[in-house]
PDB file of C-alpha atoms in Angstrom:
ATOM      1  CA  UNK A   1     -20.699 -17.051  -4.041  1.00 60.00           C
ATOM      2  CA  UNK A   2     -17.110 -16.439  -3.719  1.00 62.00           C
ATOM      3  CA  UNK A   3     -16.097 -17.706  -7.186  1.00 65.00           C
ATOM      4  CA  UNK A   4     -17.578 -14.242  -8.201  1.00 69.00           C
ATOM      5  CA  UNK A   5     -15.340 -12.366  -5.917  1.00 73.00           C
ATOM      6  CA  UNK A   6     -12.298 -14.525  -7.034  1.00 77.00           C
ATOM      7  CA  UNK A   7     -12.982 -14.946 -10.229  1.00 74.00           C
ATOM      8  CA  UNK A   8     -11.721 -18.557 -10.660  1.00 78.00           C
ATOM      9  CA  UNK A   9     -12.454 -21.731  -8.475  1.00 82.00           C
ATOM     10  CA  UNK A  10      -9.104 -22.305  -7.331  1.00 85.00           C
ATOM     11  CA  UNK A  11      -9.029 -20.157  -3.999  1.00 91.00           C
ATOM     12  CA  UNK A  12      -9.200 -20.548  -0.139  1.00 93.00           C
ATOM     13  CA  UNK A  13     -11.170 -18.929   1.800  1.00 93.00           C
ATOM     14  CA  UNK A  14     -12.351 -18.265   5.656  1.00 93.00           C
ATOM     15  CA  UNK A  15     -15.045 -15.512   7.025  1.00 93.00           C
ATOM     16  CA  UNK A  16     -16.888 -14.197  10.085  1.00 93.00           C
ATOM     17  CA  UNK A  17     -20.351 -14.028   9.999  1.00 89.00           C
ATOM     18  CA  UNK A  18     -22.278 -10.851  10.103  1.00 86.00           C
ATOM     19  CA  UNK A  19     -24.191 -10.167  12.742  1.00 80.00           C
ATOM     20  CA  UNK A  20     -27.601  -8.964  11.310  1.00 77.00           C
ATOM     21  CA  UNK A  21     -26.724  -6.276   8.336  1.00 74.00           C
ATOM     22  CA  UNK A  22     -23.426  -5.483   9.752  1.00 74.00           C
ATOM     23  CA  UNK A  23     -20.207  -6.830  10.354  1.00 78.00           C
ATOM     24  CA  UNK A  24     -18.951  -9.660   8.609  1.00 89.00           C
ATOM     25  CA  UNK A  25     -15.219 -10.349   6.906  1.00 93.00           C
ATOM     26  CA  UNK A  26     -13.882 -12.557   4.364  1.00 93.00           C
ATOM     27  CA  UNK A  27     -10.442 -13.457   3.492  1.00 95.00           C
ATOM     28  CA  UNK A  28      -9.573 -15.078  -0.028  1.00 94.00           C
ATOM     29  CA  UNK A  29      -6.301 -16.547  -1.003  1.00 95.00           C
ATOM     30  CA  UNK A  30      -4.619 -18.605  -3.811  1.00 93.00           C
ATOM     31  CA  UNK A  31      -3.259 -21.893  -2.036  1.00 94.00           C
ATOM     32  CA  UNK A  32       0.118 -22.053  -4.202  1.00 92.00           C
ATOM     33  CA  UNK A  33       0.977 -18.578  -2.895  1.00 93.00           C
ATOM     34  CA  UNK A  34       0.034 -18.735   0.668  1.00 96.00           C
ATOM     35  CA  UNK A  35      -0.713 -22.201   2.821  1.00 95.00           C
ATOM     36  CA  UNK A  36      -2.999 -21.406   5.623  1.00 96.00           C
ATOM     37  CA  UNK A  37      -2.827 -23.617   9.192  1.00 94.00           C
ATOM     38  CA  UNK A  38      -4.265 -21.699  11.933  1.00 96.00           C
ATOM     39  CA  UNK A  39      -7.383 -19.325  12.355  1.00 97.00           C
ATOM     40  CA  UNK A  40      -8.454 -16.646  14.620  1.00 97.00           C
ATOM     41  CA  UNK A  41     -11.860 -15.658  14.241  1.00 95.00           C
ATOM     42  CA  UNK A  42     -13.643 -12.523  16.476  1.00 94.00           C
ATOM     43  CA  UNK A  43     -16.069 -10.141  15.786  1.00 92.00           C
ATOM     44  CA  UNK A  44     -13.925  -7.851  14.446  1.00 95.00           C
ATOM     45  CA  UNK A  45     -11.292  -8.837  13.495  1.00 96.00           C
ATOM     46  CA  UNK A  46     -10.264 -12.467  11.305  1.00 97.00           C
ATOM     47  CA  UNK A  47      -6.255 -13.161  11.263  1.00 98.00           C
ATOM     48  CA  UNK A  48      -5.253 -16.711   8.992  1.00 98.00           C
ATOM     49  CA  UNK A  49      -1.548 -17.802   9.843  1.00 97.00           C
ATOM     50  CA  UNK A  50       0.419 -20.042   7.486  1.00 97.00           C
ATOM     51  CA  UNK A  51       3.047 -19.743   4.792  1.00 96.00           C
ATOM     52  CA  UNK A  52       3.647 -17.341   2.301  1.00 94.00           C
ATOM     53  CA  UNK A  53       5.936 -17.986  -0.385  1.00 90.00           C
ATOM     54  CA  UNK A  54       8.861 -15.611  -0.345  1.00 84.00           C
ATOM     55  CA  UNK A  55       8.855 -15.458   3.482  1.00 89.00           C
ATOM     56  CA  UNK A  56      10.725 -17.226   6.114  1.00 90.00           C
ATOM     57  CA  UNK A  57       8.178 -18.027   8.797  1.00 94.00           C
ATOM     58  CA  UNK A  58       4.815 -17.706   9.276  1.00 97.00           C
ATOM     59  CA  UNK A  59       2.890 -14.804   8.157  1.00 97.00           C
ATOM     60  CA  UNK A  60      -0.575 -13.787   9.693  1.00 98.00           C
ATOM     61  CA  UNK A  61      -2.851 -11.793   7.730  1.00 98.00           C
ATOM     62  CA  UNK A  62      -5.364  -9.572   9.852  1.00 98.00           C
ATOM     63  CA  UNK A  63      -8.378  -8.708   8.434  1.00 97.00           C
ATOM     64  CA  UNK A  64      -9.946  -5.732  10.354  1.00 97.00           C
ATOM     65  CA  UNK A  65     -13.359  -4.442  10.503  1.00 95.00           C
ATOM     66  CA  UNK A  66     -12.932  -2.461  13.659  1.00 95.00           C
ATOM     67  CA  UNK A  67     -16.499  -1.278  15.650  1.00 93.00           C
ATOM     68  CA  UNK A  68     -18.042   2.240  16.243  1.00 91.00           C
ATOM     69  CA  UNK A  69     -17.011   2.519  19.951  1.00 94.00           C
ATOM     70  CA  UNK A  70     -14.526   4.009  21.480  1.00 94.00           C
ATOM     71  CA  UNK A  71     -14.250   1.347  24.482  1.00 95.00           C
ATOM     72  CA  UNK A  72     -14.763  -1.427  21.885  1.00 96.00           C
ATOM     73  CA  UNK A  73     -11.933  -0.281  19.649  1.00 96.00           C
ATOM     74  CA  UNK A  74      -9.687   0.155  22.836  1.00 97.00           C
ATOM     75  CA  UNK A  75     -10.269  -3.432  23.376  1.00 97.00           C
ATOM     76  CA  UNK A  76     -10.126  -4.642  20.097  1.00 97.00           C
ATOM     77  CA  UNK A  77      -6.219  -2.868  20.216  1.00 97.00           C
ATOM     78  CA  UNK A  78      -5.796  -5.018  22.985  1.00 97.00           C
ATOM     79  CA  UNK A  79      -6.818  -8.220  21.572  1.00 97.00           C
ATOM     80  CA  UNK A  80      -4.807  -7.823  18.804  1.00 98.00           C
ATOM     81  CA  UNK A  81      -1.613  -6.838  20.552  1.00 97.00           C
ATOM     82  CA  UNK A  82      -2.263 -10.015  22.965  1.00 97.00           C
ATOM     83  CA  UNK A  83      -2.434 -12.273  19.600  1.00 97.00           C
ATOM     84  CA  UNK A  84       0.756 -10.649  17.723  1.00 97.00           C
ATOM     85  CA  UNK A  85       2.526 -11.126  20.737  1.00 94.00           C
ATOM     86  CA  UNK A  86       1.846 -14.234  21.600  1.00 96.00           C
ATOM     87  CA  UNK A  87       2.622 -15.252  17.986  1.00 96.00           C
ATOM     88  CA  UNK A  88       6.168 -14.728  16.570  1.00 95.00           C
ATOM     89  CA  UNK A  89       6.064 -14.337  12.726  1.00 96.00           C
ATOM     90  CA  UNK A  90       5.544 -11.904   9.514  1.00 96.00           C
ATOM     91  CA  UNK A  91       2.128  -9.733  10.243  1.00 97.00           C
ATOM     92  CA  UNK A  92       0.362  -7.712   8.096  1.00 97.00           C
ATOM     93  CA  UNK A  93      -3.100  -5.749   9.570  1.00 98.00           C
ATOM     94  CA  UNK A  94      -5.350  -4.084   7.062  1.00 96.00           C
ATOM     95  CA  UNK A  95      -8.940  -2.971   6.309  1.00 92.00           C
ATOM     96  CA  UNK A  96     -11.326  -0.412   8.210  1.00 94.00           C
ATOM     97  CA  UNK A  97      -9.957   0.460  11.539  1.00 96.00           C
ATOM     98  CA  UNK A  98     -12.551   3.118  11.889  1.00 94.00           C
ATOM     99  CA  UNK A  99     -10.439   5.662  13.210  1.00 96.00           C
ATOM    100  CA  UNK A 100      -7.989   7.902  12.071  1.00 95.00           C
ATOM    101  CA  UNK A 101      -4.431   8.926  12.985  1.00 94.00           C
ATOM    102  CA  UNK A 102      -4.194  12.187  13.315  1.00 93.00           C
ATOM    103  CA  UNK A 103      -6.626  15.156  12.636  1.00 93.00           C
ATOM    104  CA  UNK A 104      -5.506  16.030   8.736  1.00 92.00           C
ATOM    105  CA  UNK A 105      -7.216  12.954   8.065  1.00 94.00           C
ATOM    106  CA  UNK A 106     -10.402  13.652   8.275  1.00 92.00           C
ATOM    107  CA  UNK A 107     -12.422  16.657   6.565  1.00 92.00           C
ATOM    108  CA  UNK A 108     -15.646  18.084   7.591  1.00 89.00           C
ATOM    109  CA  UNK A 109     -16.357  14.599  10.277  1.00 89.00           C
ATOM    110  CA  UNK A 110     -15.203  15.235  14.053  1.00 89.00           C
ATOM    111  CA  UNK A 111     -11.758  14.185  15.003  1.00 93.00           C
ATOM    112  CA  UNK A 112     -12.033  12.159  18.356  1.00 93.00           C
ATOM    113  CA  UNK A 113      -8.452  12.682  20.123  1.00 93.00           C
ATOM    114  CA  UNK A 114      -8.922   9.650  22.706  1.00 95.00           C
ATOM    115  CA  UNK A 115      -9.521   7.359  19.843  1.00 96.00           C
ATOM    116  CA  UNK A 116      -7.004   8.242  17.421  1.00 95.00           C
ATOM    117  CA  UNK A 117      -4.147   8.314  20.937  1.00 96.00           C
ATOM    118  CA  UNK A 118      -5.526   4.579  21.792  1.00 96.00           C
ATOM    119  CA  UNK A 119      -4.776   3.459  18.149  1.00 96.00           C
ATOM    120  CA  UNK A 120      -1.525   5.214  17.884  1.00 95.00           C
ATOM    121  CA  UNK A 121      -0.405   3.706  21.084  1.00 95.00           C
ATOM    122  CA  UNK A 122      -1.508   0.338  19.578  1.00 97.00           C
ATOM    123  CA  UNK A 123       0.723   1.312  16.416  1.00 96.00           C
ATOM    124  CA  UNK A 124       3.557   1.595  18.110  1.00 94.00           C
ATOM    125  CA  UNK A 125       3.421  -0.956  21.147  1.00 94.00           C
ATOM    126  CA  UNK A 126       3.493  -3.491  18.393  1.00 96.00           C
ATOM    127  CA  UNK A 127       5.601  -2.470  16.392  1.00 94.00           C
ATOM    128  CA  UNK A 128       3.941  -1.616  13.203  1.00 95.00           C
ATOM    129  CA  UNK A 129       4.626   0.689  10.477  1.00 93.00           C
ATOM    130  CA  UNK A 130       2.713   2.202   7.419  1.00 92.00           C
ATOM    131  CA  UNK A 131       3.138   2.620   4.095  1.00 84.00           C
ATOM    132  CA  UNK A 132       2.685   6.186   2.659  1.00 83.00           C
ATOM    133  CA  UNK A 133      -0.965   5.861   0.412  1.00 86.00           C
ATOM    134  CA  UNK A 134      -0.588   6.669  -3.173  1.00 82.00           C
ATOM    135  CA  UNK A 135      -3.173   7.996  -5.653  1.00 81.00           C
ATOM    136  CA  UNK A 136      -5.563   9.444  -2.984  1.00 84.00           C
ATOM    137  CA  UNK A 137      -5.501  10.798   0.469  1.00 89.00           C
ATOM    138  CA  UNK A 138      -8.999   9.593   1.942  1.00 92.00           C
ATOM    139  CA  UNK A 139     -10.782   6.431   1.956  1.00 92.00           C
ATOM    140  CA  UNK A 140     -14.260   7.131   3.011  1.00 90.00           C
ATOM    141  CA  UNK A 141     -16.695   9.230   1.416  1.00 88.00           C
ATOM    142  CA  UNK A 142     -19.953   9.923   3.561  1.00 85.00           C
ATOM    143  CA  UNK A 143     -23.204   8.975   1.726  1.00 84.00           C
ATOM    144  CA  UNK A 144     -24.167  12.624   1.670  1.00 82.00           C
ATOM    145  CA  UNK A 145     -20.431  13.293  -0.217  1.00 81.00           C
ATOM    146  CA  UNK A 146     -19.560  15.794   2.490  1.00 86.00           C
ATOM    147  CA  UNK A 147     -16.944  14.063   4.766  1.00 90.00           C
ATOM    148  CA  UNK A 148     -14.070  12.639   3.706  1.00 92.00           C
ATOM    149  CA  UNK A 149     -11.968   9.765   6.414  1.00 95.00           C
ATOM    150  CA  UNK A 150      -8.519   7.843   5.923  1.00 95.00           C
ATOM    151  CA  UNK A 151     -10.148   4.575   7.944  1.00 95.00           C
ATOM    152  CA  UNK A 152      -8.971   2.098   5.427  1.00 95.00           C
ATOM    153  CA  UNK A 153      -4.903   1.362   5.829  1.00 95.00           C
ATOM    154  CA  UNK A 154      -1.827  -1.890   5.606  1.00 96.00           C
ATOM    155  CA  UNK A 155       0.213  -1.683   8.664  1.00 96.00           C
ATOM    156  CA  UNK A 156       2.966  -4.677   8.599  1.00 96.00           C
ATOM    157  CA  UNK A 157       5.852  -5.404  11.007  1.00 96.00           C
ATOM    158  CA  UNK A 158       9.469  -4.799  10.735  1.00 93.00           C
ATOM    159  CA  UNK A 159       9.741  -8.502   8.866  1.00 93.00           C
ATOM    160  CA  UNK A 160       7.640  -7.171   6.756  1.00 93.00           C
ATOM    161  CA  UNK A 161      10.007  -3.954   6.332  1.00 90.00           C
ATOM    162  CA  UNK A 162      13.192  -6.173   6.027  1.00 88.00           C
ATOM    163  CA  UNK A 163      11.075  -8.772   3.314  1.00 88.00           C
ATOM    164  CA  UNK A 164       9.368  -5.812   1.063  1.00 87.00           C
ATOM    165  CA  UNK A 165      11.040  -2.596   1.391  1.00 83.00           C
ATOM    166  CA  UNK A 166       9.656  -0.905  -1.528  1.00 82.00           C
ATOM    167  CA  UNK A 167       6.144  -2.199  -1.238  1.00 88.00           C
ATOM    168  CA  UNK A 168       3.277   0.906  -2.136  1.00 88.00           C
ATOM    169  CA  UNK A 169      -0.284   1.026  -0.899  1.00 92.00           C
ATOM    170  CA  UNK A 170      -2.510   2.167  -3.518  1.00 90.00           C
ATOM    171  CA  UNK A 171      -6.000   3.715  -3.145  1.00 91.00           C
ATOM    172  CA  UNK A 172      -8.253   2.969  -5.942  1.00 90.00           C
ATOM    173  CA  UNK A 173     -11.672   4.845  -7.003  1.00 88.00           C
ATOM    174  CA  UNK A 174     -14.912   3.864  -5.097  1.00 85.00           C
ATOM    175  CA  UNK A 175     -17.245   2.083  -7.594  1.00 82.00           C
ATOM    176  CA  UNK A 176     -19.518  -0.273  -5.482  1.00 80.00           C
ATOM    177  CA  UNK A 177     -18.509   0.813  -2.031  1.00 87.00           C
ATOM    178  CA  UNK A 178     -18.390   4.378   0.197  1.00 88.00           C
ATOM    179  CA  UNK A 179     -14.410   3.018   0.465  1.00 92.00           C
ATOM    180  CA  UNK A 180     -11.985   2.975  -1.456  1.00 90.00           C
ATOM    181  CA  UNK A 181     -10.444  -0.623  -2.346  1.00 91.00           C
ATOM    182  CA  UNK A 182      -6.356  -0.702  -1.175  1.00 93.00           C
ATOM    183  CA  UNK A 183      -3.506  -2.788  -2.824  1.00 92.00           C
ATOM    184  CA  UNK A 184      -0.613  -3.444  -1.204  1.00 92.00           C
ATOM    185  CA  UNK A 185       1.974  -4.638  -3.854  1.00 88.00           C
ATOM    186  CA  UNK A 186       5.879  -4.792  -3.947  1.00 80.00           C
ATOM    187  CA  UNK A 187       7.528  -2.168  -6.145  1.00 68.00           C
ATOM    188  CA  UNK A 188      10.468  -3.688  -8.112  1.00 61.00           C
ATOM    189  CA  UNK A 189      10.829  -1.119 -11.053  1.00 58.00           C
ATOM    190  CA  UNK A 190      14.621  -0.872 -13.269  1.00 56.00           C
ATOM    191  CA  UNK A 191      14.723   1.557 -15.969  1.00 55.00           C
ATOM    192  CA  UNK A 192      18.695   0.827 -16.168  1.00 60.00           C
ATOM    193  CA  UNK A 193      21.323   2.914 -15.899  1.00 63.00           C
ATOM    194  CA  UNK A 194      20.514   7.013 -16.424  1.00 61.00           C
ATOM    195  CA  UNK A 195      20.968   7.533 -20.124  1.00 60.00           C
ATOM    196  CA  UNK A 196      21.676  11.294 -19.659  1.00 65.00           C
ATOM    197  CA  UNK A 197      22.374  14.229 -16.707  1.00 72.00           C
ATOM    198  CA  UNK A 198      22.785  17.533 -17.217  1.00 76.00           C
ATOM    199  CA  UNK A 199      24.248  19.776 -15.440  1.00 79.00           C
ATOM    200  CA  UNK A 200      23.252  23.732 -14.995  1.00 81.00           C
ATOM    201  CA  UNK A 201      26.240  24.615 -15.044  1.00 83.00           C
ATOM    202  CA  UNK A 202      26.904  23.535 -18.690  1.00 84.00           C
ATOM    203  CA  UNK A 203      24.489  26.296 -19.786  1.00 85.00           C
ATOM    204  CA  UNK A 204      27.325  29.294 -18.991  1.00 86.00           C
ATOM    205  CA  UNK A 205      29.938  27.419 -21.459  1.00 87.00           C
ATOM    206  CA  UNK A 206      30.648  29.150 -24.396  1.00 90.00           C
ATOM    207  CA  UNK A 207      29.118  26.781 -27.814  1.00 91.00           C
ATOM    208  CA  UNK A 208      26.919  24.762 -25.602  1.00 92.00           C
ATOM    209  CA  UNK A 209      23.762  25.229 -27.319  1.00 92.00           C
ATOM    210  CA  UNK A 210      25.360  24.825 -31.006  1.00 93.00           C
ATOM    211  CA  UNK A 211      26.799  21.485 -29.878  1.00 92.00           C
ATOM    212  CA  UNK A 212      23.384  20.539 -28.423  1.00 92.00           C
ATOM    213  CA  UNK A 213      21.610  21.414 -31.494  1.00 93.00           C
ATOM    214  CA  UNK A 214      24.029  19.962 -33.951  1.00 92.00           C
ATOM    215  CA  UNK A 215      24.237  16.737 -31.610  1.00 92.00           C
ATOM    216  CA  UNK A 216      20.427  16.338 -32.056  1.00 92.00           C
ATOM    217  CA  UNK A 217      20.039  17.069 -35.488  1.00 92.00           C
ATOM    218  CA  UNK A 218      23.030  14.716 -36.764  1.00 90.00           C
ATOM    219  CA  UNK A 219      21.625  11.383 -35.234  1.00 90.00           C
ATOM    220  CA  UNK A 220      20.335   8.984 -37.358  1.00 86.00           C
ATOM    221  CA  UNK A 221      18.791   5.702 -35.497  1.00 82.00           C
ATOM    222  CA  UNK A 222      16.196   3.267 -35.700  1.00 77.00           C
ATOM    223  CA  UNK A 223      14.427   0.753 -33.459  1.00 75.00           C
ATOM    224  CA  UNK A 224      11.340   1.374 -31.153  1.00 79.00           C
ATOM    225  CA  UNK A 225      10.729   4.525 -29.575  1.00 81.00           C
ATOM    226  CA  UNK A 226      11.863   4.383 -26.543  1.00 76.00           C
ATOM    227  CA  UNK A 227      15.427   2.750 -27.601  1.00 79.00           C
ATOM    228  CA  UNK A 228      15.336   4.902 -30.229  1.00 84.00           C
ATOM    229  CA  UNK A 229      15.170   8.184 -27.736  1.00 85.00           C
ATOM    230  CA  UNK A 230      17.620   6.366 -25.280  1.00 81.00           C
ATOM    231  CA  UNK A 231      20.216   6.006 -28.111  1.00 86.00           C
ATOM    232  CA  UNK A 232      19.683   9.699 -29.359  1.00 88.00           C
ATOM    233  CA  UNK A 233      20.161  10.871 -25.584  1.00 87.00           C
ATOM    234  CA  UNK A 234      23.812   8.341 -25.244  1.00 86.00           C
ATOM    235  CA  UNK A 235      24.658  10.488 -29.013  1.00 89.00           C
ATOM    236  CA  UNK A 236      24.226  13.813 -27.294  1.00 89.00           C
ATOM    237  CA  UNK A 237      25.616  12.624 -24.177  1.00 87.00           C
ATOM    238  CA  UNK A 238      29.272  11.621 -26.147  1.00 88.00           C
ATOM    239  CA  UNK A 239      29.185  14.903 -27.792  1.00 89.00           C
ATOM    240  CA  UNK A 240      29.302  16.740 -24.820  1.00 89.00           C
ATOM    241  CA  UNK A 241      31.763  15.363 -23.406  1.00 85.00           C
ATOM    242  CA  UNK A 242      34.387  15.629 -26.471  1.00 86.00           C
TER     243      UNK A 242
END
């Protein structure tokens, strides 16, 4: 069953039962990139604790599926601030916390002010921080496509901080759920150095634009595209400056 979720058969793999038609959490992992050796299983929440390659430590990953109530989600904070403090490490929560932050984040759905305060306070007893959520602002869709939720989010610790500073969150379309799926992936992008800056104030110089045309118009190159642009911008870039 999970080979189809994976995709290959080398995977590990640990879950909470449902209870009935609800409920129920999985967690999936590749073995050479993570080495689990502890569990913590609840009803709402599933956290595996081991090593993750690139990190000192250990590094628990929280899988949340958080409940309807407002008195169960209290305690549910409470559980998990009793387990990350009991356990020093690298943690990283994520999933549906069925709540939301502050009132922006929901749209046409009612905004309960005693939940989102208890998870806030939860936020920032432990320590946790988010990651600003690219490509969409909402999560949940209603069935009825009238009400629109952020419930879905990563927060990670300040290892986690120091480890990945330029980590995204990503929201991706909803295909064959009412949520949206979220990646959390590490940003390392280099486009080199700047090939070219301009400056507004080169605009009031007498001749600019006949250099700039003349610059453009004289360069002869060849290679791909992008080199080829990147070389025509360095041209224009020397002639400036003589």
């Amino acid at each position: 069953m999970w080979k189809g979720c994976w995709g290959n058969n080398y995977y590990s793999w640990e879950a909470v039962d449902s209870d009935g038609r609800s409920g129920g959490l999985i967690s999936i992992w590749n073995p050479t990139i993570f080495s689990s050796n502890m569990c913590f299983k609840s009803r709402h929440s599933l956290t595996i604790g081991g090593q993750w390659k690139g990190f000192d430590g250990t590094t628990f990953l929280v899988n949340v599926y958080a409940p309807q109530s407002s008195v169960e989600k209290r305690r549910l904070w409470d559980e998990l601030a009793l387990l990350k403090n009991s356990h020093p490490g690298t943690w990283v929560f994520f999933c549906d916390f069925n709540v939301v932050r502050r009132a922006d984040e929901r749209i046409k759905s009612h905004f309960c002010r005693a939940s989102a305060q208890n998870f806030n306070s939860f936020i920032n007893q432990t320590g946790l921080k988010e990651f600003s959520m690219g490509d969409r602002r909402f999560t949940y869709l209603s069935p009825d496509c009238h009400k629109l939720s952020k419930l879905d989010r990563f927060l990670v610790c300040s290892n986690f901080m120091v480890a990945q500073p330029r980590s995204m969150v990503t929201a991706h379309p909803r295909e064959h759920s009412d949520h949206s799926p979220l990646t959390l992936c590490n940003l390392v992008i280099d486009f080199g150095p700047q090939p070219f800056r301009l400056y507004n104030s080169w605009l009031l110089r007498i001749g600019f634009p006949e250099v700039v045309t003349y610059a453009w118009a004289s360069f002869h190159g060849f290679g791909p595209p992008d080199m080829l642009l990147t070389s025509k911008l360095k041209h224009l870039k020397i002639e400036i400056k003589k």
